Amino acid sequence: MKNRHSFDRDFGYLTQRDISVMMIDIDYFKTFNDKFGHLYGDAVLKKISEALLHVYGIGHCYRYGGDEFLVIEDFESKGRLRRNDQKVREYLKQVKILDLKFDIHISVGYVYGQA
């Protein structure tokens, strides 16, 4: 997955196009890390990355920092944004992390327009 520095570099390619930008945050991540440990927290970050890459592809996904992720892609429709968001959430249901199985919850915000 790309990082924040890759985003800074890539953003110049997105001007004068209709795009959607999604910011994803893992709910209760600090509490989870404190309760289960950083080994589990790292595995959760990997599962989020897998879900985003599975739905959006490597060219669109960035780990922005900590437990925040960013997805940028060409805007097609609000319906497509909702469908892809739902696909990610489905991918994160009953995920096995080491020896535990649970749902990973995320908060997502998105905007669309011309960069």
Short mmCIF file of N, CA, C and O in Angstrom, two decimals:
data_model
loop_
_atom_site.label_atom_id
_atom_site.label_comp_id
_atom_site.label_asym_id
_atom_site.label_seq_id
_atom_site.Cartn_x
_atom_site.Cartn_y
_atom_site.Cartn_z
N MET A 1 0.85 -1.18 0.00
CA MET A 1 0.00 0.00 0.00
C MET A 1 0.89 1.24 0.00
O MET A 1 1.91 1.26 0.67
N LYS A 2 0.47 2.22 -0.77
CA LYS A 2 1.23 3.47 -0.82
C LYS A 2 1.10 4.22 0.50
O LYS A 2 0.20 3.95 1.29
N ASN A 3 1.99 5.20 0.71
CA ASN A 3 1.95 5.98 1.95
C ASN A 3 1.64 7.44 1.65
O ASN A 3 1.42 7.84 0.52
N ARG A 4 1.64 8.26 2.71
CA ARG A 4 1.30 9.68 2.60
C ARG A 4 2.23 10.41 1.64
O ARG A 4 1.81 11.30 0.91
N HIS A 5 3.49 10.05 1.61
CA HIS A 5 4.45 10.70 0.71
C HIS A 5 4.14 10.37 -0.75
O HIS A 5 4.29 11.22 -1.63
N SER A 6 3.70 9.16 -1.01
CA SER A 6 3.27 8.79 -2.36
C SER A 6 2.05 9.61 -2.77
O SER A 6 1.93 10.03 -3.92
N PHE A 7 1.15 9.82 -1.83
CA PHE A 7 -0.03 10.65 -2.10
C PHE A 7 0.38 12.05 -2.52
O PHE A 7 -0.14 12.59 -3.51
N ASP A 8 1.31 12.66 -1.80
CA ASP A 8 1.78 14.00 -2.14
C ASP A 8 2.31 14.03 -3.57
O ASP A 8 2.04 14.96 -4.33
N ARG A 9 3.04 13.01 -3.96
CA ARG A 9 3.59 12.92 -5.30
C ARG A 9 2.49 12.68 -6.33
O ARG A 9 2.45 13.30 -7.39
N ASP A 10 1.57 11.77 -6.04
CA ASP A 10 0.53 11.38 -6.98
C ASP A 10 -0.54 12.45 -7.19
O ASP A 10 -1.18 12.49 -8.24
N PHE A 11 -0.74 13.31 -6.21
CA PHE A 11 -1.86 14.25 -6.28
C PHE A 11 -1.80 15.14 -7.52
O PHE A 11 -2.84 15.49 -8.09
N GLY A 12 -0.63 15.49 -7.97
CA GLY A 12 -0.49 16.31 -9.16
C GLY A 12 -1.11 15.71 -10.40
O GLY A 12 -1.55 16.42 -11.31
N TYR A 13 -1.18 14.40 -10.47
CA TYR A 13 -1.77 13.71 -11.62
C TYR A 13 -3.29 13.76 -11.62
O TYR A 13 -3.93 13.39 -12.60
N LEU A 14 -3.88 14.20 -10.52
CA LEU A 14 -5.33 14.14 -10.38
C LEU A 14 -6.04 15.45 -10.71
O LEU A 14 -7.27 15.50 -10.66
N THR A 15 -5.31 16.49 -11.01
CA THR A 15 -5.95 17.78 -11.27
C THR A 15 -6.74 17.75 -12.57
O THR A 15 -6.46 16.99 -13.48
N GLN A 16 -7.77 18.58 -12.60
CA GLN A 16 -8.65 18.73 -13.76
C GLN A 16 -9.43 17.46 -14.09
O GLN A 16 -9.78 17.23 -15.25
N ARG A 17 -9.68 16.64 -13.08
CA ARG A 17 -10.46 15.40 -13.27
C ARG A 17 -11.50 15.32 -12.18
O ARG A 17 -11.30 15.82 -11.08
N ASP A 18 -12.60 14.65 -12.47
CA ASP A 18 -13.59 14.36 -11.44
C ASP A 18 -13.10 13.17 -10.63
O ASP A 18 -12.87 12.09 -11.18
N ILE A 19 -12.91 13.40 -9.33
CA ILE A 19 -12.39 12.34 -8.47
C ILE A 19 -13.26 12.21 -7.22
O ILE A 19 -14.03 13.11 -6.89
N SER A 20 -13.13 11.09 -6.56
CA SER A 20 -13.70 10.92 -5.22
C SER A 20 -12.54 10.65 -4.28
O SER A 20 -11.56 10.00 -4.64
N VAL A 21 -12.66 11.20 -3.09
CA VAL A 21 -11.65 11.03 -2.05
C VAL A 21 -12.35 10.48 -0.82
O VAL A 21 -13.33 11.06 -0.35
N MET A 22 -11.86 9.35 -0.34
CA MET A 22 -12.43 8.73 0.86
C MET A 22 -11.37 8.67 1.95
O MET A 22 -10.24 8.29 1.70
N MET A 23 -11.76 9.06 3.14
CA MET A 23 -10.90 8.94 4.31
C MET A 23 -11.50 7.88 5.20
O MET A 23 -12.70 7.89 5.48
N ILE A 24 -10.69 6.91 5.60
CA ILE A 24 -11.14 5.77 6.40
C ILE A 24 -10.37 5.77 7.71
O ILE A 24 -9.15 5.93 7.72
N ASP A 25 -11.09 5.58 8.80
CA ASP A 25 -10.50 5.53 10.13
C ASP A 25 -11.01 4.27 10.82
O ASP A 25 -12.20 3.94 10.72
N ILE A 26 -10.13 3.55 11.50
CA ILE A 26 -10.54 2.34 12.21
C ILE A 26 -11.14 2.74 13.55
O ILE A 26 -10.51 3.44 14.34
N ASP A 27 -12.37 2.31 13.79
CA ASP A 27 -13.05 2.64 15.04
C ASP A 27 -12.40 1.95 16.22
O ASP A 27 -12.06 0.76 16.14
N TYR A 28 -12.20 2.68 17.29
CA TYR A 28 -11.70 2.14 18.57
C TYR A 28 -10.33 1.47 18.45
O TYR A 28 -10.00 0.56 19.22
N PHE A 29 -9.52 1.91 17.51
CA PHE A 29 -8.24 1.24 17.28
C PHE A 29 -7.32 1.32 18.49
O PHE A 29 -6.69 0.33 18.86
N LYS A 30 -7.23 2.48 19.13
CA LYS A 30 -6.35 2.61 20.30
C LYS A 30 -6.80 1.68 21.42
O LYS A 30 -5.98 1.00 22.04
N THR A 31 -8.10 1.62 21.65
CA THR A 31 -8.63 0.72 22.68
C THR A 31 -8.29 -0.73 22.35
O THR A 31 -7.88 -1.50 23.21
N PHE A 32 -8.46 -1.10 21.09
CA PHE A 32 -8.14 -2.45 20.65
C PHE A 32 -6.66 -2.75 20.89
O PHE A 32 -6.30 -3.80 21.43
N ASN A 33 -5.79 -1.83 20.47
CA ASN A 33 -4.35 -1.99 20.67
C ASN A 33 -4.01 -2.15 22.14
O ASN A 33 -3.19 -2.99 22.52
N ASP A 34 -4.62 -1.31 22.98
CA ASP A 34 -4.34 -1.37 24.42
C ASP A 34 -4.83 -2.67 25.04
O ASP A 34 -4.17 -3.23 25.92
N LYS A 35 -5.97 -3.17 24.57
CA LYS A 35 -6.55 -4.38 25.15
C LYS A 35 -5.85 -5.65 24.67
O LYS A 35 -5.60 -6.56 25.46
N PHE A 36 -5.54 -5.74 23.36
CA PHE A 36 -5.01 -6.98 22.80
C PHE A 36 -3.51 -6.93 22.47
O PHE A 36 -2.90 -7.97 22.26
N GLY A 37 -2.96 -5.73 22.34
CA GLY A 37 -1.53 -5.61 22.05
C GLY A 37 -1.25 -5.21 20.61
O GLY A 37 -2.10 -5.35 19.72
N HIS A 38 -0.05 -4.72 20.39
CA HIS A 38 0.32 -4.19 19.08
C HIS A 38 0.44 -5.26 18.01
O HIS A 38 0.26 -4.98 16.82
N LEU A 39 0.72 -6.49 18.37
CA LEU A 39 0.77 -7.56 17.39
C LEU A 39 -0.59 -7.71 16.71
O LEU A 39 -0.68 -7.83 15.49
N TYR A 40 -1.66 -7.67 17.51
CA TYR A 40 -3.01 -7.74 16.96
C TYR A 40 -3.35 -6.46 16.19
O TYR A 40 -3.97 -6.51 15.14
N GLY A 41 -2.95 -5.32 16.74
CA GLY A 41 -3.20 -4.05 16.05
C GLY A 41 -2.56 -4.01 14.68
O GLY A 41 -3.18 -3.56 13.70
N ASP A 42 -1.33 -4.50 14.58
CA ASP A 42 -0.66 -4.56 13.27
C ASP A 42 -1.41 -5.47 12.31
O ASP A 42 -1.53 -5.17 11.11
N ALA A 43 -1.93 -6.56 12.82
CA ALA A 43 -2.70 -7.49 11.97
C ALA A 43 -3.99 -6.84 11.48
O ALA A 43 -4.42 -7.07 10.35
N VAL A 44 -4.62 -6.03 12.32
CA VAL A 44 -5.83 -5.30 11.92
C VAL A 44 -5.49 -4.33 10.78
O VAL A 44 -6.21 -4.25 9.79
N LEU A 45 -4.38 -3.61 10.91
CA LEU A 45 -3.96 -2.70 9.85
C LEU A 45 -3.74 -3.44 8.53
O LEU A 45 -4.12 -2.95 7.45
N LYS A 46 -3.17 -4.62 8.61
CA LYS A 46 -2.95 -5.43 7.41
C LYS A 46 -4.28 -5.86 6.78
O LYS A 46 -4.42 -5.86 5.56
N LYS A 47 -5.25 -6.23 7.61
CA LYS A 47 -6.56 -6.65 7.09
C LYS A 47 -7.28 -5.49 6.41
O LYS A 47 -7.92 -5.67 5.37
N ILE A 48 -7.18 -4.31 6.99
CA ILE A 48 -7.78 -3.12 6.36
C ILE A 48 -7.12 -2.89 5.00
O ILE A 48 -7.78 -2.65 3.99
N SER A 49 -5.80 -2.97 4.97
CA SER A 49 -5.06 -2.78 3.72
C SER A 49 -5.50 -3.80 2.67
O SER A 49 -5.74 -3.46 1.52
N GLU A 50 -5.62 -5.06 3.08
CA GLU A 50 -6.07 -6.11 2.15
C GLU A 50 -7.45 -5.79 1.59
O GLU A 50 -7.69 -5.94 0.40
N ALA A 51 -8.35 -5.36 2.46
CA ALA A 51 -9.72 -5.06 2.02
C ALA A 51 -9.73 -3.92 1.01
O ALA A 51 -10.38 -4.01 -0.03
N LEU A 52 -9.00 -2.86 1.30
CA LEU A 52 -8.96 -1.70 0.40
C LEU A 52 -8.32 -2.06 -0.94
O LEU A 52 -8.82 -1.68 -2.00
N LEU A 53 -7.21 -2.79 -0.88
CA LEU A 53 -6.54 -3.19 -2.12
C LEU A 53 -7.41 -4.13 -2.95
O LEU A 53 -7.43 -4.06 -4.17
N HIS A 54 -8.14 -5.00 -2.28
CA HIS A 54 -9.03 -5.94 -2.96
C HIS A 54 -10.13 -5.19 -3.73
O HIS A 54 -10.46 -5.53 -4.86
N VAL A 55 -10.69 -4.16 -3.11
CA VAL A 55 -11.81 -3.43 -3.71
C VAL A 55 -11.34 -2.35 -4.68
O VAL A 55 -11.91 -2.20 -5.76
N TYR A 56 -10.29 -1.62 -4.33
CA TYR A 56 -9.91 -0.44 -5.12
C TYR A 56 -8.65 -0.60 -5.96
O TYR A 56 -8.45 0.14 -6.90
N GLY A 57 -7.78 -1.50 -5.59
CA GLY A 57 -6.52 -1.66 -6.32
C GLY A 57 -5.41 -0.79 -5.76
O GLY A 57 -5.66 0.24 -5.13
N ILE A 58 -4.18 -1.18 -6.02
CA ILE A 58 -3.03 -0.53 -5.40
C ILE A 58 -2.84 0.92 -5.87
O ILE A 58 -2.31 1.74 -5.15
N GLY A 59 -3.30 1.25 -7.04
CA GLY A 59 -3.09 2.60 -7.55
C GLY A 59 -3.91 3.67 -6.87
O GLY A 59 -3.70 4.85 -7.09
N HIS A 60 -4.84 3.27 -6.01
CA HIS A 60 -5.78 4.22 -5.41
C HIS A 60 -5.71 4.31 -3.90
O HIS A 60 -6.39 5.16 -3.32
N CYS A 61 -4.95 3.47 -3.25
CA CYS A 61 -5.00 3.33 -1.79
C CYS A 61 -3.72 3.81 -1.13
O CYS A 61 -2.62 3.51 -1.58
N TYR A 62 -3.90 4.52 0.00
CA TYR A 62 -2.77 5.06 0.74
C TYR A 62 -3.01 4.85 2.24
O TYR A 62 -4.13 5.01 2.71
N ARG A 63 -1.97 4.51 2.95
CA ARG A 63 -2.04 4.57 4.41
C ARG A 63 -1.58 5.97 4.74
O ARG A 63 -0.44 6.36 4.49
N TYR A 64 -2.49 6.75 5.29
CA TYR A 64 -2.22 8.16 5.50
C TYR A 64 -1.46 8.40 6.79
O TYR A 64 -0.67 9.31 6.89
N GLY A 65 -1.70 7.57 7.78
CA GLY A 65 -0.99 7.69 9.06
C GLY A 65 -1.75 6.96 10.14
O GLY A 65 -2.98 6.94 10.14
N GLY A 66 -1.03 6.36 11.06
CA GLY A 66 -1.67 5.66 12.17
C GLY A 66 -2.71 4.68 11.68
O GLY A 66 -2.40 3.73 10.97
N ASP A 67 -3.96 4.93 12.04
CA ASP A 67 -5.06 4.06 11.62
C ASP A 67 -5.94 4.74 10.58
O ASP A 67 -7.13 4.44 10.46
N GLU A 68 -5.36 5.65 9.81
CA GLU A 68 -6.10 6.37 8.78
C GLU A 68 -5.63 5.95 7.39
O GLU A 68 -4.44 5.82 7.13
N PHE A 69 -6.61 5.76 6.51
CA PHE A 69 -6.34 5.37 5.13
C PHE A 69 -7.07 6.33 4.20
O PHE A 69 -8.08 6.93 4.58
N LEU A 70 -6.55 6.45 3.00
CA LEU A 70 -7.10 7.35 2.00
C LEU A 70 -7.26 6.60 0.69
O LEU A 70 -6.37 5.83 0.30
N VAL A 71 -8.41 6.78 0.03
CA VAL A 71 -8.64 6.18 -1.28
C VAL A 71 -9.03 7.30 -2.23
O VAL A 71 -9.94 8.09 -1.93
N ILE A 72 -8.35 7.37 -3.36
CA ILE A 72 -8.67 8.36 -4.38
C ILE A 72 -8.86 7.62 -5.70
O ILE A 72 -8.03 6.80 -6.08
N GLU A 73 -9.96 7.92 -6.36
CA GLU A 73 -10.21 7.31 -7.66
C GLU A 73 -11.07 8.23 -8.51
O GLU A 73 -11.64 9.20 -8.00
N ASP A 74 -11.16 7.92 -9.77
CA ASP A 74 -12.04 8.68 -10.65
C ASP A 74 -13.47 8.53 -10.17
O ASP A 74 -13.92 7.44 -9.81
N PHE A 75 -14.18 9.64 -10.14
CA PHE A 75 -15.57 9.62 -9.69
C PHE A 75 -16.47 9.15 -10.82
O PHE A 75 -16.40 9.65 -11.94
N GLU A 76 -17.32 8.18 -10.50
CA GLU A 76 -18.30 7.70 -11.47
C GLU A 76 -19.71 8.00 -11.01
O GLU A 76 -20.51 8.53 -11.76
N SER A 77 -20.03 7.62 -9.76
CA SER A 77 -21.37 7.89 -9.24
C SER A 77 -21.37 7.69 -7.72
O SER A 77 -20.52 6.99 -7.18
N LYS A 78 -22.36 8.31 -7.07
CA LYS A 78 -22.51 8.11 -5.63
C LYS A 78 -22.84 6.64 -5.34
O LYS A 78 -22.40 6.09 -4.34
N GLY A 79 -23.60 6.02 -6.23
CA GLY A 79 -23.96 4.62 -6.04
C GLY A 79 -22.73 3.73 -6.00
O GLY A 79 -22.65 2.81 -5.19
N ARG A 80 -21.78 3.99 -6.88
CA ARG A 80 -20.54 3.20 -6.90
C ARG A 80 -19.76 3.40 -5.60
O ARG A 80 -19.21 2.44 -5.05
N LEU A 81 -19.72 4.64 -5.11
CA LEU A 81 -19.04 4.89 -3.83
C LEU A 81 -19.66 4.06 -2.72
O LEU A 81 -18.95 3.43 -1.93
N ARG A 82 -20.97 4.06 -2.66
CA ARG A 82 -21.67 3.29 -1.61
C ARG A 82 -21.44 1.79 -1.76
O ARG A 82 -21.24 1.08 -0.78
N ARG A 83 -21.51 1.29 -3.00
CA ARG A 83 -21.31 -0.15 -3.22
C ARG A 83 -19.90 -0.57 -2.82
O ARG A 83 -19.71 -1.61 -2.17
N ASN A 84 -18.89 0.21 -3.18
CA ASN A 84 -17.52 -0.14 -2.82
C ASN A 84 -17.31 -0.05 -1.31
O ASN A 84 -16.61 -0.89 -0.73
N ASP A 85 -17.92 0.95 -0.68
CA ASP A 85 -17.83 1.05 0.77
C ASP A 85 -18.43 -0.20 1.42
O ASP A 85 -17.84 -0.78 2.33
N GLN A 86 -19.56 -0.65 0.90
CA GLN A 86 -20.19 -1.86 1.44
C GLN A 86 -19.32 -3.10 1.22
O GLN A 86 -19.23 -3.97 2.08
N LYS A 87 -18.66 -3.19 0.07
CA LYS A 87 -17.76 -4.32 -0.19
C LYS A 87 -16.63 -4.37 0.84
O LYS A 87 -16.27 -5.45 1.33
N VAL A 88 -16.06 -3.22 1.14
CA VAL A 88 -14.98 -3.17 2.14
C VAL A 88 -15.51 -3.63 3.49
O VAL A 88 -14.89 -4.44 4.17
N ARG A 89 -16.67 -3.12 3.88
CA ARG A 89 -17.25 -3.50 5.18
C ARG A 89 -17.55 -5.00 5.25
O ARG A 89 -17.33 -5.64 6.28
N GLU A 90 -18.04 -5.57 4.16
CA GLU A 90 -18.31 -7.01 4.12
C GLU A 90 -17.01 -7.81 4.28
O GLU A 90 -16.98 -8.83 4.95
N TYR A 91 -15.96 -7.33 3.64
CA TYR A 91 -14.65 -8.00 3.71
C TYR A 91 -14.13 -8.02 5.15
O TYR A 91 -13.38 -8.92 5.53
N LEU A 92 -14.56 -7.04 5.96
CA LEU A 92 -14.05 -6.90 7.33
C LEU A 92 -14.95 -7.57 8.38
O LEU A 92 -14.70 -7.45 9.57
N LYS A 93 -15.97 -8.31 7.94
CA LYS A 93 -16.83 -9.03 8.88
C LYS A 93 -16.22 -10.38 9.22
O LYS A 93 -15.72 -11.08 8.35
N GLN A 94 -16.26 -10.71 10.51
CA GLN A 94 -15.79 -11.99 11.02
C GLN A 94 -14.40 -12.36 10.48
O GLN A 94 -14.16 -13.45 9.98
N VAL A 95 -13.51 -11.39 10.60
CA VAL A 95 -12.13 -11.55 10.17
C VAL A 95 -11.36 -12.30 11.25
O VAL A 95 -11.52 -12.03 12.45
N LYS A 96 -10.52 -13.22 10.84
CA LYS A 96 -9.68 -13.92 11.80
C LYS A 96 -8.36 -13.16 11.93
O LYS A 96 -7.64 -12.96 10.96
N ILE A 97 -8.08 -12.72 13.14
CA ILE A 97 -6.83 -12.03 13.46
C ILE A 97 -6.10 -12.91 14.47
O ILE A 97 -6.55 -13.05 15.60
N LEU A 98 -5.02 -13.52 14.01
CA LEU A 98 -4.26 -14.47 14.82
C LEU A 98 -5.22 -15.52 15.37
O LEU A 98 -5.74 -16.32 14.63
N ASP A 99 -5.53 -15.51 16.67
CA ASP A 99 -6.41 -16.55 17.23
C ASP A 99 -7.80 -16.02 17.59
O ASP A 99 -8.57 -16.70 18.24
N LEU A 100 -8.14 -14.81 17.15
CA LEU A 100 -9.44 -14.21 17.43
C LEU A 100 -10.22 -14.01 16.13
O LEU A 100 -9.63 -13.85 15.06
N LYS A 101 -11.54 -14.00 16.25
CA LYS A 101 -12.38 -13.74 15.10
C LYS A 101 -13.41 -12.68 15.50
O LYS A 101 -14.09 -12.83 16.51
N PHE A 102 -13.50 -11.58 14.72
CA PHE A 102 -14.41 -10.50 15.06
C PHE A 102 -14.60 -9.59 13.85
O PHE A 102 -13.93 -9.72 12.84
N ASP A 103 -15.54 -8.64 13.99
CA ASP A 103 -15.77 -7.64 12.95
C ASP A 103 -14.84 -6.45 13.21
O ASP A 103 -14.67 -6.03 14.34
N ILE A 104 -14.27 -5.93 12.14
CA ILE A 104 -13.50 -4.69 12.21
C ILE A 104 -14.43 -3.58 11.74
O ILE A 104 -15.00 -3.67 10.65
N HIS A 105 -14.59 -2.56 12.57
CA HIS A 105 -15.49 -1.44 12.24
C HIS A 105 -14.67 -0.23 11.80
O HIS A 105 -13.63 0.06 12.40
N ILE A 106 -15.18 0.43 10.77
CA ILE A 106 -14.50 1.61 10.23
C ILE A 106 -15.50 2.76 10.10
O ILE A 106 -16.70 2.54 9.98
N SER A 107 -14.96 3.97 10.14
CA SER A 107 -15.72 5.17 9.81
C SER A 107 -15.16 5.69 8.49
O SER A 107 -13.94 5.72 8.31
N VAL A 108 -16.06 6.08 7.60
CA VAL A 108 -15.67 6.52 6.27
C VAL A 108 -16.36 7.85 5.94
O VAL A 108 -17.55 8.00 6.18
N GLY A 109 -15.57 8.76 5.41
CA GLY A 109 -16.12 10.00 4.89
C GLY A 109 -15.62 10.18 3.48
O GLY A 109 -14.51 9.77 3.16
N TYR A 110 -16.45 10.72 2.61
CA TYR A 110 -15.99 10.92 1.25
C TYR A 110 -16.53 12.22 0.66
O TYR A 110 -17.55 12.74 1.08
N VAL A 111 -15.77 12.73 -0.28
CA VAL A 111 -16.17 13.89 -1.07
C VAL A 111 -15.88 13.57 -2.53
O VAL A 111 -15.08 12.68 -2.82
N TYR A 112 -16.51 14.29 -3.41
CA TYR A 112 -16.22 14.11 -4.82
C TYR A 112 -16.33 15.47 -5.51
O TYR A 112 -17.04 16.35 -5.06
N GLY A 113 -15.59 15.62 -6.55
CA GLY A 113 -15.58 16.86 -7.31
C GLY A 113 -14.33 16.91 -8.18
O GLY A 113 -13.69 15.89 -8.42
N GLN A 114 -13.96 18.10 -8.59
CA GLN A 114 -12.80 18.25 -9.46
C GLN A 114 -11.63 18.78 -8.65
O GLN A 114 -11.76 19.72 -7.89
N ALA A 115 -10.47 18.10 -8.80
CA ALA A 115 -9.27 18.50 -8.05
C ALA A 115 -8.65 19.73 -8.68
O ALA A 115 -8.74 19.97 -9.84
#
